């Protein structure tokens, strides 16, 4: 089959690779209908996440049609149209039983690669380095899906492939971030980042009852989409974000702040220049402008919800959180806990993930799609590939 493969920093090629096979009786093989870029893929492409190997197939956000089924799979069958969360979960371990699916104790085949850094391994994830399991990704004609009864969710009739696609990762990640905020009537939520996850976090906060949602970014087309969703847009290159948030909240600050940016955040001023130099010299992996600003902006006793991917960040003001009494919630997405609800919201038109699909390519054109996505050319929010 054809697949998009990582061959080094900023070196992506579409190659012919072996077709996936059933390896476990609980596996299925999925014919990929749609798969999409994600901001966290850029960390791999830019060489910020170690343990990638030449020939690794990329892609972790996808949906498709089941074409082969392991003998112990009971809840899905050949021909079913399904969406699959990016983290792989067994459904039976302690963490899965407590809806913490990205922490699954069973799905990571190489825990020794994570334990020295994290203490305990996370669950496995498609195409996110060998430190996260070494699973082949979805930017391919076919993909193997382990634990299919837990990880495959039927797409309802009438719901488009484009809407279902982002319920694999962007929508559940964003919804989880809003859920972490414990939103109460009258709450004001500020979201850093108007990419796919940030926009889904904004819509999710509204669904969960936020009175106002404030969206922070610098790209006009992304801020326009946030405003179309009902958020108040702030361009951080044109206003003092902290002062603007105080003004919008009567001086108190947002009740919760969501960081949907992560380790390659852009920013302004001396601190951002410092981060760029240290990252370029591999003295730190993370540029933390968005996270630091969110920490400063959140009101006393508020909540900081961190969705952006991080590794090692310098100048992390922990004392700020302690002295303000801020609650911090963070995780990789527990998609299996949210996908059924999100499919219902999408069916009712309350959640509109298909708005993220601004550009569409064939699989053969996927390197071009990633270039456009990475450099935000032509207003590209997400590049979608149709194998």
Short mmCIF file of N, CA, C and O in Angstrom, two decimals, residues 117-246:
data_model
loop_
_atom_site.label_atom_id
_atom_site.label_comp_id
_atom_site.label_asym_id
_atom_site.label_seq_id
_atom_site.Cartn_x
_atom_site.Cartn_y
_atom_site.Cartn_z
N UNK A 117 11.72 8.57 31.86
CA UNK A 117 11.33 9.98 31.82
C UNK A 117 10.03 10.27 32.56
O UNK A 117 9.88 11.32 33.18
N UNK A 118 9.07 9.35 32.47
CA UNK A 118 7.73 9.61 33.01
C UNK A 118 7.45 8.84 34.30
O UNK A 118 6.47 9.13 34.98
N UNK A 119 8.25 7.86 34.61
CA UNK A 119 7.98 7.03 35.79
C UNK A 119 7.10 5.85 35.46
O UNK A 119 7.35 4.72 35.90
N UNK A 120 6.05 6.09 34.67
CA UNK A 120 5.13 5.06 34.22
C UNK A 120 4.80 5.32 32.76
O UNK A 120 4.75 6.47 32.33
N UNK A 121 4.53 4.30 31.97
CA UNK A 121 4.22 4.52 30.55
C UNK A 121 2.80 4.99 30.35
O UNK A 121 1.89 4.66 31.12
N UNK A 122 2.59 5.78 29.29
CA UNK A 122 1.25 6.14 28.85
C UNK A 122 0.69 5.00 27.99
O UNK A 122 1.34 3.98 27.79
N UNK A 123 -0.50 5.20 27.47
CA UNK A 123 -0.99 4.30 26.45
C UNK A 123 -0.25 4.53 25.14
O UNK A 123 0.48 5.51 24.97
N UNK A 124 -0.44 3.62 24.22
CA UNK A 124 0.14 3.78 22.90
C UNK A 124 -0.67 4.76 22.07
O UNK A 124 -1.85 5.01 22.33
N UNK A 125 -0.02 5.33 21.07
CA UNK A 125 -0.70 6.25 20.16
C UNK A 125 -0.18 5.97 18.75
O UNK A 125 0.98 5.60 18.56
N UNK A 126 -1.05 6.13 17.79
CA UNK A 126 -0.64 5.92 16.40
C UNK A 126 0.39 6.96 15.99
O UNK A 126 0.22 8.17 16.21
N UNK A 127 1.49 6.48 15.42
CA UNK A 127 2.44 7.33 14.70
C UNK A 127 2.97 8.49 15.52
O UNK A 127 3.08 9.60 15.02
N UNK A 128 3.32 8.23 16.77
CA UNK A 128 3.87 9.33 17.56
C UNK A 128 5.18 8.92 18.22
O UNK A 128 5.37 9.13 19.40
N UNK A 129 6.03 8.33 17.45
CA UNK A 129 7.38 7.90 17.83
C UNK A 129 7.33 6.55 18.54
O UNK A 129 6.28 6.11 19.03
N UNK A 130 8.49 5.93 18.64
CA UNK A 130 8.57 4.62 19.31
C UNK A 130 8.47 4.76 20.81
O UNK A 130 8.11 3.80 21.50
N UNK A 131 8.72 5.96 21.33
CA UNK A 131 8.51 6.19 22.76
C UNK A 131 7.03 6.11 23.13
O UNK A 131 6.69 5.91 24.29
N UNK A 132 6.16 6.27 22.15
CA UNK A 132 4.72 6.16 22.38
C UNK A 132 4.14 4.90 21.72
O UNK A 132 2.95 4.84 21.43
N UNK A 133 4.99 3.91 21.51
CA UNK A 133 4.50 2.60 21.07
C UNK A 133 4.95 2.15 19.71
O UNK A 133 4.90 0.96 19.40
N UNK A 134 5.35 3.08 18.84
CA UNK A 134 5.83 2.68 17.53
C UNK A 134 4.75 2.17 16.59
O UNK A 134 5.05 1.45 15.62
N UNK A 135 3.49 2.53 16.83
CA UNK A 135 2.41 2.06 15.97
C UNK A 135 2.44 2.78 14.63
O UNK A 135 2.68 3.99 14.56
N UNK A 136 2.15 2.04 13.56
CA UNK A 136 2.03 2.66 12.24
C UNK A 136 0.82 3.56 12.20
O UNK A 136 -0.21 3.28 12.81
N UNK A 137 0.94 4.67 11.44
CA UNK A 137 -0.09 5.68 11.44
C UNK A 137 -1.11 5.55 10.34
O UNK A 137 -1.14 4.59 9.57
N UNK A 138 -1.94 6.59 10.24
CA UNK A 138 -3.14 6.56 9.40
C UNK A 138 -2.99 7.26 8.06
O UNK A 138 -3.93 7.24 7.26
N UNK A 139 -1.83 7.89 7.81
CA UNK A 139 -1.64 8.52 6.50
C UNK A 139 -1.23 7.42 5.52
O UNK A 139 -0.10 7.35 5.03
N UNK A 140 -2.19 6.53 5.27
CA UNK A 140 -1.95 5.33 4.48
C UNK A 140 -3.28 4.83 3.95
O UNK A 140 -4.35 5.31 4.36
N UNK A 141 -3.21 3.88 3.07
CA UNK A 141 -4.46 3.32 2.53
C UNK A 141 -5.17 2.47 3.57
O UNK A 141 -6.41 2.41 3.59
N UNK A 142 -4.40 1.80 4.44
CA UNK A 142 -4.98 0.94 5.46
C UNK A 142 -4.22 1.13 6.77
O UNK A 142 -3.05 1.51 6.78
N UNK A 143 -4.88 0.84 7.90
CA UNK A 143 -4.23 0.93 9.20
C UNK A 143 -4.79 -0.17 10.11
O UNK A 143 -5.98 -0.49 10.04
N UNK A 144 -3.93 -0.75 10.91
CA UNK A 144 -4.37 -1.74 11.90
C UNK A 144 -4.86 -1.02 13.15
O UNK A 144 -4.17 -0.13 13.67
N UNK A 145 -6.03 -1.41 13.64
CA UNK A 145 -6.61 -0.83 14.85
C UNK A 145 -6.70 -1.91 15.92
O UNK A 145 -7.53 -2.82 15.82
N UNK A 146 -5.87 -1.86 16.96
CA UNK A 146 -5.99 -2.82 18.06
C UNK A 146 -7.21 -2.52 18.94
O UNK A 146 -7.76 -1.42 18.90
N UNK A 147 -7.63 -3.51 19.73
CA UNK A 147 -8.72 -3.32 20.71
C UNK A 147 -9.93 -2.65 20.05
O UNK A 147 -10.48 -1.67 20.56
N UNK A 148 -10.36 -3.23 18.93
CA UNK A 148 -11.38 -2.58 18.12
C UNK A 148 -12.70 -2.38 18.85
O UNK A 148 -13.40 -1.39 18.62
N UNK A 149 -13.07 -3.30 19.73
CA UNK A 149 -14.35 -3.14 20.43
C UNK A 149 -14.35 -1.92 21.34
O UNK A 149 -15.41 -1.37 21.66
N UNK A 150 -13.18 -1.49 21.79
CA UNK A 150 -13.06 -0.29 22.63
C UNK A 150 -12.81 0.96 21.80
O UNK A 150 -13.32 2.04 22.14
N UNK A 151 -12.09 0.81 20.70
CA UNK A 151 -11.56 1.98 20.01
C UNK A 151 -12.25 2.35 18.70
O UNK A 151 -11.93 3.39 18.11
N UNK A 152 -13.17 1.54 18.22
CA UNK A 152 -13.91 1.87 16.99
C UNK A 152 -15.32 2.32 17.35
O UNK A 152 -16.05 1.61 18.04
N UNK A 153 -15.72 3.49 16.86
CA UNK A 153 -17.04 4.05 17.14
C UNK A 153 -17.80 4.24 15.83
O UNK A 153 -17.30 4.89 14.91
N UNK A 154 -18.99 3.67 15.77
CA UNK A 154 -19.79 3.76 14.55
C UNK A 154 -20.17 5.20 14.27
O UNK A 154 -20.63 5.93 15.16
N UNK A 155 -20.00 5.61 13.01
CA UNK A 155 -20.40 6.94 12.59
C UNK A 155 -21.87 6.88 12.20
O UNK A 155 -22.25 6.07 11.35
N UNK A 156 -22.73 7.71 12.80
CA UNK A 156 -24.16 7.65 12.49
C UNK A 156 -24.44 8.00 11.03
O UNK A 156 -23.74 8.80 10.41
N UNK A 157 -25.48 7.38 10.49
CA UNK A 157 -25.92 7.73 9.14
C UNK A 157 -26.26 9.22 9.11
O UNK A 157 -26.86 9.77 10.04
N UNK A 158 -25.88 9.87 8.05
CA UNK A 158 -26.18 11.29 7.90
C UNK A 158 -25.09 12.21 8.38
O UNK A 158 -25.12 13.41 8.08
N UNK A 159 -24.13 11.68 9.14
CA UNK A 159 -23.00 12.50 9.59
C UNK A 159 -21.87 12.35 8.59
O UNK A 159 -21.45 11.23 8.28
N UNK A 160 -21.37 13.45 8.07
CA UNK A 160 -20.37 13.40 7.01
C UNK A 160 -19.05 12.85 7.51
O UNK A 160 -18.73 12.90 8.70
N UNK A 161 -18.26 12.33 6.57
CA UNK A 161 -16.91 11.87 6.91
C UNK A 161 -16.09 13.00 7.52
O UNK A 161 -15.31 12.79 8.46
N UNK A 162 -16.23 14.23 7.00
CA UNK A 162 -15.44 15.35 7.50
C UNK A 162 -15.78 15.67 8.95
O UNK A 162 -14.88 15.99 9.75
N UNK A 163 -17.06 15.62 9.31
CA UNK A 163 -17.42 15.85 10.71
C UNK A 163 -16.92 14.74 11.60
O UNK A 163 -16.45 14.97 12.72
N UNK A 164 -17.01 13.50 11.13
CA UNK A 164 -16.55 12.36 11.92
C UNK A 164 -15.04 12.37 12.10
O UNK A 164 -14.52 12.01 13.17
N UNK A 165 -14.31 12.79 11.08
CA UNK A 165 -12.85 12.74 11.09
C UNK A 165 -12.26 13.41 12.33
O UNK A 165 -11.42 12.83 13.03
N UNK A 166 -12.69 14.62 12.63
CA UNK A 166 -12.07 15.38 13.71
C UNK A 166 -12.56 14.95 15.09
O UNK A 166 -12.01 15.40 16.11
N UNK A 167 -13.54 14.06 15.13
CA UNK A 167 -13.96 13.47 16.41
C UNK A 167 -12.99 12.36 16.80
O UNK A 167 -13.08 11.78 17.88
N UNK A 168 -12.01 12.11 15.96
CA UNK A 168 -10.90 11.22 16.31
C UNK A 168 -9.96 11.86 17.32
O UNK A 168 -9.48 11.19 18.25
N UNK A 169 -9.69 13.18 17.17
CA UNK A 169 -8.66 13.78 18.03
C UNK A 169 -8.94 15.25 18.38
O UNK A 169 -9.02 15.59 19.55
N UNK A 170 -9.09 16.12 17.39
CA UNK A 170 -9.23 17.55 17.70
C UNK A 170 -10.43 17.83 18.59
O UNK A 170 -10.33 18.56 19.58
N UNK A 171 -11.58 17.25 18.25
CA UNK A 171 -12.79 17.52 19.03
C UNK A 171 -12.72 16.95 20.44
O UNK A 171 -13.01 17.66 21.41
N UNK A 172 -12.35 15.67 20.63
CA UNK A 172 -12.28 15.17 22.01
C UNK A 172 -11.18 15.84 22.83
O UNK A 172 -11.35 16.02 24.05
N UNK A 173 -10.08 16.23 22.21
CA UNK A 173 -9.05 16.95 22.95
C UNK A 173 -9.58 18.30 23.42
O UNK A 173 -9.44 18.68 24.59
N UNK A 174 -10.22 19.03 22.50
CA UNK A 174 -10.78 20.32 22.87
C UNK A 174 -11.88 20.20 23.91
O UNK A 174 -11.95 20.98 24.86
N UNK A 175 -12.75 19.19 23.75
CA UNK A 175 -13.85 19.02 24.71
C UNK A 175 -13.30 18.65 26.09
O UNK A 175 -13.78 19.15 27.12
N UNK A 176 -12.29 17.79 26.12
CA UNK A 176 -11.68 17.42 27.39
C UNK A 176 -11.11 18.66 28.09
O UNK A 176 -11.26 18.84 29.31
N UNK A 177 -10.45 19.52 27.31
CA UNK A 177 -9.89 20.75 27.89
C UNK A 177 -10.95 21.63 28.51
O UNK A 177 -10.76 22.19 29.59
N UNK A 178 -12.10 21.74 27.84
CA UNK A 178 -13.21 22.52 28.40
C UNK A 178 -13.81 21.80 29.60
O UNK A 178 -14.16 22.44 30.61
N UNK A 179 -13.92 20.49 29.53
CA UNK A 179 -14.46 19.71 30.64
C UNK A 179 -13.59 19.87 31.89
O UNK A 179 -14.10 19.93 33.02
N UNK A 180 -12.28 19.94 31.70
CA UNK A 180 -11.36 20.14 32.82
C UNK A 180 -11.65 21.45 33.57
O UNK A 180 -11.30 21.59 34.75
N UNK A 181 -12.27 22.41 32.90
CA UNK A 181 -12.49 23.73 33.49
C UNK A 181 -13.66 23.75 34.48
O UNK A 181 -13.86 24.78 35.15
N UNK A 182 -14.42 22.67 34.56
CA UNK A 182 -15.55 22.62 35.50
C UNK A 182 -16.41 23.88 35.36
O UNK A 182 -16.66 24.61 36.31
N UNK A 183 -16.86 24.12 34.14
CA UNK A 183 -17.53 25.38 33.80
C UNK A 183 -18.85 25.53 34.54
O UNK A 183 -19.68 24.62 34.55
N UNK A 184 -19.01 26.69 35.15
CA UNK A 184 -20.24 27.04 35.86
C UNK A 184 -20.94 28.20 35.13
O UNK A 184 -20.33 28.92 34.33
N UNK A 185 -22.22 28.37 35.43
CA UNK A 185 -22.98 29.44 34.82
C UNK A 185 -22.29 30.79 35.07
O UNK A 185 -21.91 31.11 36.20
N UNK A 186 -22.11 31.55 34.01
CA UNK A 186 -21.49 32.86 34.11
C UNK A 186 -19.99 32.87 33.91
O UNK A 186 -19.38 33.94 33.87
N UNK A 187 -19.37 31.71 33.75
CA UNK A 187 -17.91 31.64 33.63
C UNK A 187 -17.42 32.23 32.30
O UNK A 187 -18.09 32.13 31.26
N UNK A 188 -16.24 32.83 32.39
CA UNK A 188 -15.52 33.32 31.21
C UNK A 188 -14.31 32.42 30.99
O UNK A 188 -13.50 32.21 31.91
N UNK A 189 -14.17 31.89 29.78
CA UNK A 189 -13.09 30.97 29.45
C UNK A 189 -12.23 31.61 28.36
O UNK A 189 -12.75 32.06 27.33
N UNK A 190 -10.91 31.65 28.57
CA UNK A 190 -9.98 32.14 27.57
C UNK A 190 -9.21 30.97 26.98
O UNK A 190 -8.75 30.10 27.72
N UNK A 191 -9.10 30.94 25.66
CA UNK A 191 -8.44 29.84 24.96
C UNK A 191 -7.30 30.40 24.12
O UNK A 191 -7.52 31.24 23.24
N UNK A 192 -6.09 29.93 24.40
CA UNK A 192 -4.92 30.30 23.60
C UNK A 192 -4.81 29.31 22.44
O UNK A 192 -4.66 28.11 22.65
N UNK A 193 -4.87 29.84 21.22
CA UNK A 193 -4.75 29.02 20.03
C UNK A 193 -6.08 28.83 19.33
O UNK A 193 -7.06 28.41 19.94
N UNK A 194 -6.11 29.15 18.04
CA UNK A 194 -7.30 28.95 17.22
C UNK A 194 -7.02 27.97 16.09
O UNK A 194 -7.54 28.11 14.97
N UNK A 195 -6.16 27.00 16.37
CA UNK A 195 -6.03 25.86 15.48
C UNK A 195 -7.19 24.91 15.72
O UNK A 195 -8.18 25.24 16.38
N UNK A 196 -7.07 23.68 15.21
CA UNK A 196 -8.17 22.73 15.32
C UNK A 196 -8.59 22.46 16.75
O UNK A 196 -9.78 22.51 17.08
N UNK A 197 -7.63 22.19 17.62
CA UNK A 197 -7.96 21.87 19.01
C UNK A 197 -8.51 23.10 19.73
O UNK A 197 -9.50 23.01 20.47
N UNK A 198 -7.90 24.26 19.51
CA UNK A 198 -8.37 25.47 20.16
C UNK A 198 -9.80 25.82 19.76
O UNK A 198 -10.64 26.17 20.61
N UNK A 199 -10.11 25.71 18.48
CA UNK A 199 -11.47 26.00 18.02
C UNK A 199 -12.47 25.01 18.60
O UNK A 199 -13.58 25.38 18.98
N UNK A 200 -12.09 23.74 18.69
CA UNK A 200 -12.99 22.75 19.28
C UNK A 200 -13.14 22.98 20.79
O UNK A 200 -14.22 22.77 21.35
N UNK A 201 -12.09 23.46 21.45
CA UNK A 201 -12.20 23.80 22.86
C UNK A 201 -13.16 24.96 23.06
O UNK A 201 -13.95 24.99 24.02
N UNK A 202 -13.12 25.93 22.13
CA UNK A 202 -14.02 27.08 22.23
C UNK A 202 -15.47 26.65 22.06
O UNK A 202 -16.34 27.03 22.87
N UNK A 203 -15.76 25.86 21.03
CA UNK A 203 -17.14 25.39 20.85
C UNK A 203 -17.58 24.54 22.03
O UNK A 203 -18.72 24.63 22.49
N UNK A 204 -16.67 23.72 22.54
CA UNK A 204 -17.01 22.84 23.66
C UNK A 204 -17.34 23.64 24.91
O UNK A 204 -18.27 23.32 25.66
N UNK A 205 -16.56 24.71 25.17
CA UNK A 205 -16.83 25.54 26.34
C UNK A 205 -18.22 26.16 26.25
O UNK A 205 -18.93 26.28 27.26
N UNK A 206 -18.61 26.54 25.05
CA UNK A 206 -19.96 27.08 24.87
C UNK A 206 -21.02 26.01 25.12
O UNK A 206 -22.04 26.27 25.78
N UNK A 207 -20.79 24.82 24.61
CA UNK A 207 -21.73 23.71 24.83
C UNK A 207 -21.88 23.44 26.32
O UNK A 207 -22.98 23.15 26.81
N UNK A 208 -20.78 23.55 27.06
CA UNK A 208 -20.79 23.24 28.49
C UNK A 208 -21.29 24.40 29.34
O UNK A 208 -21.32 24.29 30.57
N UNK A 209 -21.65 25.53 28.72
CA UNK A 209 -22.33 26.57 29.47
C UNK A 209 -21.56 27.84 29.76
O UNK A 209 -22.02 28.68 30.55
N UNK A 210 -20.38 28.03 29.16
CA UNK A 210 -19.64 29.27 29.41
C UNK A 210 -20.44 30.48 28.93
O UNK A 210 -21.09 30.44 27.88
N UNK A 211 -20.40 31.55 29.71
CA UNK A 211 -21.11 32.77 29.31
C UNK A 211 -20.38 33.46 28.17
O UNK A 211 -21.00 33.96 27.23
N UNK A 212 -19.05 33.52 28.27
CA UNK A 212 -18.24 34.11 27.21
C UNK A 212 -16.98 33.27 27.02
O UNK A 212 -16.42 32.74 27.98
N UNK A 213 -16.55 33.19 25.76
CA UNK A 213 -15.30 32.51 25.42
C UNK A 213 -14.44 33.51 24.65
O UNK A 213 -14.91 34.18 23.72
N UNK A 214 -13.18 33.62 25.05
CA UNK A 214 -12.25 34.57 24.43
C UNK A 214 -11.17 33.76 23.72
O UNK A 214 -10.56 32.87 24.31
N UNK A 215 -10.95 34.05 22.44
CA UNK A 215 -10.02 33.30 21.60
C UNK A 215 -8.79 34.15 21.29
O UNK A 215 -8.93 35.29 20.82
N UNK A 216 -7.60 33.60 21.53
CA UNK A 216 -6.35 34.36 21.40
C UNK A 216 -5.47 33.70 20.33
O UNK A 216 -5.15 32.51 20.42
N UNK A 217 -5.09 34.46 19.33
CA UNK A 217 -4.25 33.98 18.23
C UNK A 217 -3.72 35.20 17.50
O UNK A 217 -3.93 36.35 17.96
N UNK A 218 -3.07 35.01 16.36
CA UNK A 218 -2.61 36.16 15.58
C UNK A 218 -2.99 36.07 14.11
O UNK A 218 -2.81 37.03 13.36
N UNK A 219 -3.51 34.93 13.67
CA UNK A 219 -3.85 34.76 12.26
C UNK A 219 -5.29 35.21 12.02
O UNK A 219 -6.22 34.67 12.63
N UNK A 220 -5.51 36.18 11.12
CA UNK A 220 -6.85 36.75 10.93
C UNK A 220 -7.91 35.72 10.57
O UNK A 220 -9.04 35.77 11.08
N UNK A 221 -7.56 34.74 9.69
CA UNK A 221 -8.56 33.77 9.27
C UNK A 221 -8.96 32.83 10.42
O UNK A 221 -10.11 32.40 10.53
N UNK A 222 -8.03 32.55 11.32
CA UNK A 222 -8.35 31.70 12.46
C UNK A 222 -9.18 32.46 13.50
O UNK A 222 -10.12 31.91 14.08
N UNK A 223 -8.82 33.71 13.72
CA UNK A 223 -9.62 34.53 14.62
C UNK A 223 -11.02 34.74 14.06
O UNK A 223 -12.01 34.78 14.82
N UNK A 224 -11.13 34.85 12.73
CA UNK A 224 -12.45 35.00 12.11
C UNK A 224 -13.29 33.76 12.32
O UNK A 224 -14.51 33.85 12.56
N UNK A 225 -12.68 32.57 12.24
CA UNK A 225 -13.42 31.34 12.48
C UNK A 225 -13.86 31.25 13.94
O UNK A 225 -14.98 30.83 14.24
N UNK A 226 -12.99 31.66 14.85
CA UNK A 226 -13.37 31.68 16.27
C UNK A 226 -14.56 32.61 16.50
O UNK A 226 -15.51 32.26 17.22
N UNK A 227 -14.51 33.76 15.86
CA UNK A 227 -15.62 34.71 16.01
C UNK A 227 -16.90 34.13 15.41
O UNK A 227 -17.99 34.31 15.97
N UNK A 228 -16.77 33.41 14.30
CA UNK A 228 -17.94 32.78 13.69
C UNK A 228 -18.56 31.74 14.62
O UNK A 228 -19.77 31.52 14.61
N UNK A 229 -17.73 31.09 15.42
CA UNK A 229 -18.22 30.13 16.40
C UNK A 229 -18.87 30.82 17.61
O UNK A 229 -19.52 30.17 18.41
N UNK A 230 -18.63 32.13 17.77
CA UNK A 230 -19.23 32.86 18.88
C UNK A 230 -18.25 33.36 19.92
O UNK A 230 -18.66 33.90 20.95
N UNK A 231 -16.96 33.20 19.67
CA UNK A 231 -15.94 33.65 20.62
C UNK A 231 -15.59 35.11 20.38
O UNK A 231 -15.83 35.67 19.30
N UNK A 232 -14.98 35.74 21.39
CA UNK A 232 -14.44 37.09 21.29
C UNK A 232 -12.98 36.99 20.87
O UNK A 232 -12.17 36.42 21.61
N UNK A 233 -12.60 37.48 19.69
CA UNK A 233 -11.22 37.31 19.22
C UNK A 233 -10.26 38.36 19.78
O UNK A 233 -10.62 39.53 19.89
N UNK A 234 -9.05 37.92 20.12
CA UNK A 234 -7.98 38.82 20.53
C UNK A 234 -6.72 38.47 19.73
O UNK A 234 -6.27 37.33 19.74
N UNK A 235 -6.16 39.46 19.06
CA UNK A 235 -4.90 39.28 18.33
C UNK A 235 -3.77 39.72 19.26
O UNK A 235 -3.62 40.90 19.56
N UNK A 236 -2.95 38.74 19.69
CA UNK A 236 -1.93 39.05 20.70
C UNK A 236 -0.82 39.94 20.17
O UNK A 236 -0.02 40.48 20.95
N UNK A 237 -0.75 40.14 18.84
CA UNK A 237 0.26 41.05 18.30
C UNK A 237 -0.23 42.50 18.29
O UNK A 237 0.54 43.41 18.04
N UNK A 238 -1.52 42.70 18.57
CA UNK A 238 -2.10 44.04 18.48
C UNK A 238 -2.57 44.58 19.82
O UNK A 238 -2.83 45.78 19.95
N UNK A 239 -2.75 43.70 20.81
CA UNK A 239 -3.22 44.15 22.12
C UNK A 239 -2.36 43.52 23.20
O UNK A 239 -1.70 42.50 22.99
N UNK A 240 -2.34 44.14 24.36
CA UNK A 240 -1.76 43.53 25.55
C UNK A 240 -2.79 42.54 26.08
O UNK A 240 -3.83 42.93 26.62
N UNK A 241 -2.53 41.25 25.90
CA UNK A 241 -3.53 40.23 26.19
C UNK A 241 -3.96 40.26 27.66
O UNK A 241 -5.16 40.17 27.97
N UNK A 242 -3.01 40.40 28.57
CA UNK A 242 -3.35 40.40 30.00
C UNK A 242 -4.27 41.56 30.33
O UNK A 242 -5.29 41.39 31.02
N UNK A 243 -3.94 42.74 29.83
CA UNK A 243 -4.78 43.91 30.09
C UNK A 243 -6.14 43.77 29.43
O UNK A 243 -7.18 44.15 30.01
N UNK A 244 -6.16 43.24 28.22
CA UNK A 244 -7.44 43.06 27.52
C UNK A 244 -8.34 42.08 28.28
O UNK A 244 -9.56 42.30 28.39
N UNK A 245 -7.76 41.01 28.80
CA UNK A 245 -8.55 40.03 29.55
C UNK A 245 -9.07 40.63 30.86
O UNK A 245 -10.21 40.35 31.27
N UNK A 246 -8.25 41.45 31.50
CA UNK A 246 -8.73 42.11 32.71
C UNK A 246 -9.91 43.03 32.40
O UNK A 246 -10.91 43.07 33.13
#
